Tab-separated table of C-alpha atoms in Angstrom:
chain	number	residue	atom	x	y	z
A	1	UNK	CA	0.000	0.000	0.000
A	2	UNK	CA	1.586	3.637	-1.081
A	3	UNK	CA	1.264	6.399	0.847
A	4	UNK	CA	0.782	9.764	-1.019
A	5	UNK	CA	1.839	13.263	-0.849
A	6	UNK	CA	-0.589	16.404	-2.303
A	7	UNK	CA	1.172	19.703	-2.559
A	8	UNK	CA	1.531	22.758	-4.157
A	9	UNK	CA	3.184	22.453	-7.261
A	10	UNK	CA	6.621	24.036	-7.729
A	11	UNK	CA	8.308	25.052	-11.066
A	12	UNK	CA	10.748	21.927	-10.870
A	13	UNK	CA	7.367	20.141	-11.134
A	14	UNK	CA	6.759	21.261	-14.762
A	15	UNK	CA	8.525	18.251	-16.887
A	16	UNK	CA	6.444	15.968	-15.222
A	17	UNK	CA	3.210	18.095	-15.288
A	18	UNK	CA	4.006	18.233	-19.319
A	19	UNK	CA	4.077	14.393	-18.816
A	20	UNK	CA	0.767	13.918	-17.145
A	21	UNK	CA	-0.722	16.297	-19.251
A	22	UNK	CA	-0.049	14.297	-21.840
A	23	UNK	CA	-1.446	10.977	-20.578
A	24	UNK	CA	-4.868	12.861	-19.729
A	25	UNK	CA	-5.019	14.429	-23.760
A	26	UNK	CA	-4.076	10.654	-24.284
A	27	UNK	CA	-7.576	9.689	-22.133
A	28	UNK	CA	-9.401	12.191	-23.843
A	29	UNK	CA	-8.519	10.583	-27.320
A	30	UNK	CA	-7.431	13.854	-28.162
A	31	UNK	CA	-3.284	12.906	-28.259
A	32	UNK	CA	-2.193	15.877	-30.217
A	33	UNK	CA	-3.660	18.242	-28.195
A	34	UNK	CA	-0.879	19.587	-25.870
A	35	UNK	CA	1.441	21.609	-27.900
A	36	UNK	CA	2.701	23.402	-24.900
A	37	UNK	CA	6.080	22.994	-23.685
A	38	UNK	CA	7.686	22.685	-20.189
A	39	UNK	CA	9.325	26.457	-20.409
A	40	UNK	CA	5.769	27.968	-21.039
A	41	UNK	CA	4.347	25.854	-17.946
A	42	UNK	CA	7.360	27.295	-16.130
A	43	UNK	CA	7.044	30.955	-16.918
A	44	UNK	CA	3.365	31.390	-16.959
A	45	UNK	CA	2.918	29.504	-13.617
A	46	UNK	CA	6.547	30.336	-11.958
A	47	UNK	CA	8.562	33.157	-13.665
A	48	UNK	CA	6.139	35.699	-12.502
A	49	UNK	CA	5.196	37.956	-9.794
A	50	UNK	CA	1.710	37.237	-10.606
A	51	UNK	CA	1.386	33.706	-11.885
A	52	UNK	CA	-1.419	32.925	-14.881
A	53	UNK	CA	-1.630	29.409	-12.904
A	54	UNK	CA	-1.631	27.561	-10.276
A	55	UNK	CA	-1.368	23.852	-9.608
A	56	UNK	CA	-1.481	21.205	-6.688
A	57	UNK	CA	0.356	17.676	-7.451
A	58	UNK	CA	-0.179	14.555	-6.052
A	59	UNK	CA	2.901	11.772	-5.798
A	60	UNK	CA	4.068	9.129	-4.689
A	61	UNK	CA	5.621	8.728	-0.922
A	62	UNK	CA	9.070	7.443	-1.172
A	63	UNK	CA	12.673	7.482	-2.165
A	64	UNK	CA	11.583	8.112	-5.974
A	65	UNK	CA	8.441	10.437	-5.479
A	66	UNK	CA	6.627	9.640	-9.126
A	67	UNK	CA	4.400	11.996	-9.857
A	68	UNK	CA	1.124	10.389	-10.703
A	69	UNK	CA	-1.904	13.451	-10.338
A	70	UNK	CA	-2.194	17.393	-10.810
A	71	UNK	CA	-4.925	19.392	-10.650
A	72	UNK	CA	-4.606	23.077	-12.505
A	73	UNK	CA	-6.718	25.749	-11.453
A	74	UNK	CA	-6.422	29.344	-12.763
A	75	UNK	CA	-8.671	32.582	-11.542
A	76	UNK	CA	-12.064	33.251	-13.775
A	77	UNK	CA	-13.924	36.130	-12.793
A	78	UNK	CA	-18.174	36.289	-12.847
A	79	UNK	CA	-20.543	39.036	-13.199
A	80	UNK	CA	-22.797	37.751	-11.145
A	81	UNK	CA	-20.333	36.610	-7.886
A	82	UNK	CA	-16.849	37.978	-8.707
A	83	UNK	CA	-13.934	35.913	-8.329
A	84	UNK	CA	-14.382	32.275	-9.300
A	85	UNK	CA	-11.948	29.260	-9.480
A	86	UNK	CA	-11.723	27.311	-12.719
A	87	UNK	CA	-10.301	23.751	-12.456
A	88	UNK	CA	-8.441	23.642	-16.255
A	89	UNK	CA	-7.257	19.894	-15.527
A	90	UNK	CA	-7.516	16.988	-12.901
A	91	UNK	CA	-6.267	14.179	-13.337
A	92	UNK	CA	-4.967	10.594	-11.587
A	93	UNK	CA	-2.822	7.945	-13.623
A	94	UNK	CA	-4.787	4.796	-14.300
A	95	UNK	CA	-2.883	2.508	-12.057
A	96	UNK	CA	-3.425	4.880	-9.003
A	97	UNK	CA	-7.336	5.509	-9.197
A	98	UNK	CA	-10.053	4.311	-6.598
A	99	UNK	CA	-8.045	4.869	-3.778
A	100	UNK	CA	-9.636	8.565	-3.215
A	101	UNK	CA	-6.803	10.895	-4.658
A	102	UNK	CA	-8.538	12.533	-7.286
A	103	UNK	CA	-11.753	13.196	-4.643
A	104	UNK	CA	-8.365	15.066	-2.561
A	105	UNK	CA	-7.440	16.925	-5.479
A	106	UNK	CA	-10.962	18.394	-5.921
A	107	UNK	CA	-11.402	18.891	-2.686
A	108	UNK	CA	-8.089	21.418	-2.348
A	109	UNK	CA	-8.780	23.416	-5.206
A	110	UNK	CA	-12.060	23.812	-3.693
A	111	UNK	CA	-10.370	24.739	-0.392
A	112	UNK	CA	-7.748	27.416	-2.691
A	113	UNK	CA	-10.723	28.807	-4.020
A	114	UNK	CA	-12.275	29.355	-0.767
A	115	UNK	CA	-8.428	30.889	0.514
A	116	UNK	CA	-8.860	33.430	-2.653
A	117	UNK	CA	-12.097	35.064	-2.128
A	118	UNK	CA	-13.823	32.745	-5.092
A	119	UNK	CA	-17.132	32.183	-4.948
A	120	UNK	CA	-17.450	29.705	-7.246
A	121	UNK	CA	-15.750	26.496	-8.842
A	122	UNK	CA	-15.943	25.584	-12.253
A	123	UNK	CA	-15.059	23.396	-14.660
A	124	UNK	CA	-15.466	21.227	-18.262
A	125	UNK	CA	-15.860	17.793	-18.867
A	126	UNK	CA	-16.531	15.421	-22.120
A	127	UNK	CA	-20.106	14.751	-21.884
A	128	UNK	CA	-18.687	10.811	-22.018
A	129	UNK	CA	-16.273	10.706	-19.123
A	130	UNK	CA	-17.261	8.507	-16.669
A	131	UNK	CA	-16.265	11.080	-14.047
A	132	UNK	CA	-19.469	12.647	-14.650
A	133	UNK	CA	-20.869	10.780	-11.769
A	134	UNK	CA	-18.240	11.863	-9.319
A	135	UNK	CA	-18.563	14.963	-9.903
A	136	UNK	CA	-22.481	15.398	-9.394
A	137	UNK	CA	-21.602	13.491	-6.076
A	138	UNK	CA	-19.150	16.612	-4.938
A	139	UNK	CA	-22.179	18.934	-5.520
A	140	UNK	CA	-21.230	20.277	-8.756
A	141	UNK	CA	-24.185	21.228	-11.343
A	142	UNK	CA	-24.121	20.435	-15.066
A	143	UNK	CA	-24.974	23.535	-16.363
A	144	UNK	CA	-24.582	22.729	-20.589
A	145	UNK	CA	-27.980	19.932	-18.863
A	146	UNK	CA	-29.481	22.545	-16.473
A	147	UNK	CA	-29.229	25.782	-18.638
A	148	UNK	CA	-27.907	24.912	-21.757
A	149	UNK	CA	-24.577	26.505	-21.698
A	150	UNK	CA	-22.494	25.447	-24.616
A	151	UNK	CA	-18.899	26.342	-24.682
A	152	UNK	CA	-17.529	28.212	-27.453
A	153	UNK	CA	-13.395	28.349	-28.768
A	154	UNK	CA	-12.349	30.547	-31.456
A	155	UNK	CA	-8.977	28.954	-32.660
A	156	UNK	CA	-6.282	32.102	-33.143
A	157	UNK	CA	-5.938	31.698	-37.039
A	158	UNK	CA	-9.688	33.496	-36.254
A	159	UNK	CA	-8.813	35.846	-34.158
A	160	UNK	CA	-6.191	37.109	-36.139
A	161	UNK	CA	-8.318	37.271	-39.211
A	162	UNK	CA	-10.841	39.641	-37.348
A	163	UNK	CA	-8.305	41.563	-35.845
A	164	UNK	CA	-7.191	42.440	-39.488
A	165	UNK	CA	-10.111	43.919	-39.951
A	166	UNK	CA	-10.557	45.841	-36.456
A	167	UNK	CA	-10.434	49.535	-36.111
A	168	UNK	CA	-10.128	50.294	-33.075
B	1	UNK	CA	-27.380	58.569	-36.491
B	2	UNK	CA	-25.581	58.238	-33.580
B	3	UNK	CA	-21.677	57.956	-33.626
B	4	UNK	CA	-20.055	55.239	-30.887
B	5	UNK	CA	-17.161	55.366	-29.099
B	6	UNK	CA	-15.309	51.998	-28.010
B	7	UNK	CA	-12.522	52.039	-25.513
B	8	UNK	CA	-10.966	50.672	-23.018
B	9	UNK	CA	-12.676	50.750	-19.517
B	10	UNK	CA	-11.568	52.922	-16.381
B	11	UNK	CA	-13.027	52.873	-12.793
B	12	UNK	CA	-15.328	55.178	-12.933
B	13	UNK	CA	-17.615	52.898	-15.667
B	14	UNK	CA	-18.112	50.121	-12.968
B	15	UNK	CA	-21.596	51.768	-12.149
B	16	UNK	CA	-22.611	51.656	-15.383
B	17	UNK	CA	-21.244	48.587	-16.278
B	18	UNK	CA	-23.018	46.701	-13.433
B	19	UNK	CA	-26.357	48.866	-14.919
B	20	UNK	CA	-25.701	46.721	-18.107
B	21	UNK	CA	-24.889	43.335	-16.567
B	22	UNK	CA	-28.209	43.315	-15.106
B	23	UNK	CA	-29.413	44.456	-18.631
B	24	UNK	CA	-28.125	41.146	-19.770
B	25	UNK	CA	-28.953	39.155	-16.771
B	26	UNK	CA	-32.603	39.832	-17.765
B	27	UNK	CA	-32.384	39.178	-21.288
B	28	UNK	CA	-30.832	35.722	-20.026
B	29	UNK	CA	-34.216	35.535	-18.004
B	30	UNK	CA	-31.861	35.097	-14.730
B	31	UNK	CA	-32.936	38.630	-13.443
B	32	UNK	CA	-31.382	37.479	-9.750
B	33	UNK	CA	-28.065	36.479	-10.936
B	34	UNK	CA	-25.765	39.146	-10.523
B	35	UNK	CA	-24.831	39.699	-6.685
B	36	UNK	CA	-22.003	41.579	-7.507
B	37	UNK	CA	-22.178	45.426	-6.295
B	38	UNK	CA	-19.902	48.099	-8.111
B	39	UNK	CA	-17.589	48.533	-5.694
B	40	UNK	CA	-16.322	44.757	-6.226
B	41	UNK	CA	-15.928	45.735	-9.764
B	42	UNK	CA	-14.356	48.606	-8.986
B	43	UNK	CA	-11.852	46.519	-6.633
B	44	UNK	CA	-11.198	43.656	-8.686
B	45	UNK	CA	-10.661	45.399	-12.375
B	46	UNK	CA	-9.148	48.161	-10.975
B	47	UNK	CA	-7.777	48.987	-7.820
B	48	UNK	CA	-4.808	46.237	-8.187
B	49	UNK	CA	-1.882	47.051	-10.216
B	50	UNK	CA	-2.629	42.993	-11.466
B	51	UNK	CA	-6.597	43.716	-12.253
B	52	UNK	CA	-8.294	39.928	-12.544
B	53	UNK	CA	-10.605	41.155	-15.497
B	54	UNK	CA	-10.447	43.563	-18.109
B	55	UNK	CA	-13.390	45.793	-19.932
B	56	UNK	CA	-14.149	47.556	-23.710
B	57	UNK	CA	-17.114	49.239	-23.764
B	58	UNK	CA	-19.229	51.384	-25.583
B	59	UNK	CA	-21.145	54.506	-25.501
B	60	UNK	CA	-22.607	57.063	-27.807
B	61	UNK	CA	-20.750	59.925	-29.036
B	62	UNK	CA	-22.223	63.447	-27.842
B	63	UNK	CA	-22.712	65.308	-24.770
B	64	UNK	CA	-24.332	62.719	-22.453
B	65	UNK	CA	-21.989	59.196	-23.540
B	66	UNK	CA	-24.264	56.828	-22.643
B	67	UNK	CA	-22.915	52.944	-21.829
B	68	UNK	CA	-24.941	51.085	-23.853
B	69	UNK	CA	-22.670	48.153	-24.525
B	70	UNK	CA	-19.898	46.129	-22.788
B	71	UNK	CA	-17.572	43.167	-23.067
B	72	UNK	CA	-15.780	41.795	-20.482
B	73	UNK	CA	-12.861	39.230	-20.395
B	74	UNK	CA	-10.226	37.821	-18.227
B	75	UNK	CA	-7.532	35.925	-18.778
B	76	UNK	CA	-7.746	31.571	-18.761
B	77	UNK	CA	-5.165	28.975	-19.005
B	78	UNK	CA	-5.129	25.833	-21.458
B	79	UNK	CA	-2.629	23.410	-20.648
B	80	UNK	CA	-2.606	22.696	-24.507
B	81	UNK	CA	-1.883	25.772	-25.562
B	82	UNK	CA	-1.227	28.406	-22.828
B	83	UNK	CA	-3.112	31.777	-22.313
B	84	UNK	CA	-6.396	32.092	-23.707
B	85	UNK	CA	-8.721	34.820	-23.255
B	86	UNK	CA	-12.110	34.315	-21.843
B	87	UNK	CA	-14.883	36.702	-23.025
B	88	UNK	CA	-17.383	36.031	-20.310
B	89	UNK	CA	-19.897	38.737	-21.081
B	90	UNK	CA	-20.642	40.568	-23.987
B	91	UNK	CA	-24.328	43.015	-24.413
B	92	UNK	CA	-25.551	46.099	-26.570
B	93	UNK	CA	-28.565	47.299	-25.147
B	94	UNK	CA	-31.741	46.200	-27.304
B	95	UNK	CA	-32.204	49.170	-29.217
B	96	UNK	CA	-28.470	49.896	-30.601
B	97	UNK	CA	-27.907	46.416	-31.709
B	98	UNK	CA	-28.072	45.614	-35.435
B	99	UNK	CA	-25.195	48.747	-35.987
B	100	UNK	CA	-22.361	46.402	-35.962
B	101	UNK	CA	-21.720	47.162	-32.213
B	102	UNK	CA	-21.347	43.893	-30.953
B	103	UNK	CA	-19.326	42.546	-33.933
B	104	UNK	CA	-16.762	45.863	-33.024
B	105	UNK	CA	-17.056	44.528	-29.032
B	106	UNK	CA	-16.558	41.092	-30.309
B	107	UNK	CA	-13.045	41.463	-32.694
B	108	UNK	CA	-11.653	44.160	-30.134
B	109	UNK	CA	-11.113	41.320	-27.378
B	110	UNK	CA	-9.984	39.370	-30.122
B	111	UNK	CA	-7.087	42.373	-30.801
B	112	UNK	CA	-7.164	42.066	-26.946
B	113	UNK	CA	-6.512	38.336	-26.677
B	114	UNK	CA	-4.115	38.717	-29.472
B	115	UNK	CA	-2.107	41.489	-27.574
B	116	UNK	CA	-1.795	39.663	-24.348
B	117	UNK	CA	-0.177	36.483	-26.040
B	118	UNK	CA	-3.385	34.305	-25.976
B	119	UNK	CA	-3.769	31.135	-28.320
B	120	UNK	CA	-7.338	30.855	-28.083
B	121	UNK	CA	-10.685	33.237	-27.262
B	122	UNK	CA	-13.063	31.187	-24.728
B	123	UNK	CA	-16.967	31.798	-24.148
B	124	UNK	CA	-20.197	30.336	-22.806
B	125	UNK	CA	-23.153	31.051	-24.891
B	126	UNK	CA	-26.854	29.769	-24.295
B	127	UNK	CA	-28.284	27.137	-26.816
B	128	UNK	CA	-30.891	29.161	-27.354
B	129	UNK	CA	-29.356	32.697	-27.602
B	130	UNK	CA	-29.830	34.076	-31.049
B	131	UNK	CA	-26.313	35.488	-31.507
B	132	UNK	CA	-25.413	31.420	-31.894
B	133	UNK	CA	-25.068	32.652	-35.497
B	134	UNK	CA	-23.323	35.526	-34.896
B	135	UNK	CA	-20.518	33.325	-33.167
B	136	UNK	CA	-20.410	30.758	-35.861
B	137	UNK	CA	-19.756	33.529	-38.724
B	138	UNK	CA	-17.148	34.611	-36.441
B	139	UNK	CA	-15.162	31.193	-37.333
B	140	UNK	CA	-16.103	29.882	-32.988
B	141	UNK	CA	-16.532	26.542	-32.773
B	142	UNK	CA	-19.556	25.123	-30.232
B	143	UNK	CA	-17.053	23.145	-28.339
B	144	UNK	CA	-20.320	21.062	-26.595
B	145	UNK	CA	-22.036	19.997	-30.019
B	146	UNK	CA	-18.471	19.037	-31.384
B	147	UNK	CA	-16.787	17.673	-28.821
B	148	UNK	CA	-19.307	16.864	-25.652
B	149	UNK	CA	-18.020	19.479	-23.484
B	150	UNK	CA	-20.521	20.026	-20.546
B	151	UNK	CA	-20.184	23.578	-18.326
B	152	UNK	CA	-20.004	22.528	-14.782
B	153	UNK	CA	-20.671	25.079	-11.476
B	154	UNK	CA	-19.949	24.072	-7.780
B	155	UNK	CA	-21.490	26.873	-5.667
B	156	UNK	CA	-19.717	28.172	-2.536
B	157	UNK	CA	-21.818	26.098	-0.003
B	158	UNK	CA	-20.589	23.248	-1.634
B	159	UNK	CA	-16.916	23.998	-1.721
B	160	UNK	CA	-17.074	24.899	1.755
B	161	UNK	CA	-18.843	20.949	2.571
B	162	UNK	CA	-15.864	19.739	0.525
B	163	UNK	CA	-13.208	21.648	2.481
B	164	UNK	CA	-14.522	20.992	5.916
B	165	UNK	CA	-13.246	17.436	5.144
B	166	UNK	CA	-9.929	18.208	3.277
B	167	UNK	CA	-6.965	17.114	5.559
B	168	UNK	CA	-4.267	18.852	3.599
């Protein structure tokens, strides 16, 4: 039986963020998602004064300390409530589910929400991913089902073409 | 035929601005949404030399330069790609749309996103909001019909039930 460790991340955590990262796009069936690299995970979360990120990790206890979750919040901001914490990624390698780490990991972004003044948690998930059901169980509302939100992305080949045109 | 101004937001619009997000908090038919009172918009775009949203708005031209539109964004994270800017509201009041308004609102936090080294422009639209189209001509993808992605809320009762059990 492992014991495990959740903590904040720190920027010598990035490589093996970049890793895990990868095996979640993997889950998602979406492999060539991530085209980020380590350096950008390292200055946009830890070069700065005022990081665009933050992230909790969760590894194993031990001589070797394998990383094997991460959770990735950043700060999204309501008109309704203010402040609100967004939870970009969670995620648990296969081999170390059902033993209540990824329910931890939710839980403490919850918690650094609460420590931030957020009034609010959200998040996305594939309208297949069996994690559906854990997250109704943590309280959280489907609001695509409830209120028919649908999320939008305009890819920057798009942006830039209606920026050509922009005049102000 | 009125002339419009857009620009940049300062402090002193947050009255106004909160006059318009209930404007659009009707039109959503959630009239008892927004919670949020001007001085927290005040506080948290601009009393912090690292503001956690940013605002374009725009007003008539003339003596009196009404608000009569707004857009307001912040700044997400993708661990695919990196920054991404998140419009999360955008309104012209009823009876200056159909001027090209909201297209100007629309490409300006495009420019926006652009400037600030973002990848990718976010945003939350409901299914049955008639400016669906307006998004799609725009080149934004509906992430939730293509892809399954369902909009998930925790409210702040439930982080707090989550937290009183965290350990860490």
């Amino acid at each position: 039986m492992n014991n495990f460790i959740i903590r904040e991340a720190v920027k010598e955590d990035c490589k093996e963020i970049r890793r895990l990262i990868q095996e979640l796009a993997d889950f998602e069936k979406m492999p060539n998602g991530p085209q980020i690299d380590t350096k950008v995970l390292e200055d946009d979360g830890f070069n700065s004064e005022h990081p665009i990120f933050g992230c909790i990790v969760a590894e194993v206890d031990g001589e070797n300390k394998e990383m094997i979750g991460y959770a990735l919040y950043f700060i999204a901001y309501s008109t309704w409530m203010g402040k609100a914490i967004y939870l970009e990624d969670i995620y648990v390698s296969p081999q170390f589910r059902s033993q209540g780490l990824g329910s931890k990991l939710f839980d403490t972004i919850a918690k650094k929400g609460l420590e931030l003044g957020c009034c609010r948690m959200d998040f996305r998930v594939l309208n297949w991913n069996p994690a559906n059901e854990f997250y109704a169980r943590k309280g959280a509302v489907d609001m695509t089902r409830l209120e028919g939100w649908h999320h939008y992305s305009l890819n920057k080949a798009n942006m830039e073409k209606l920026t050509s045109k922009t005049t102000v």
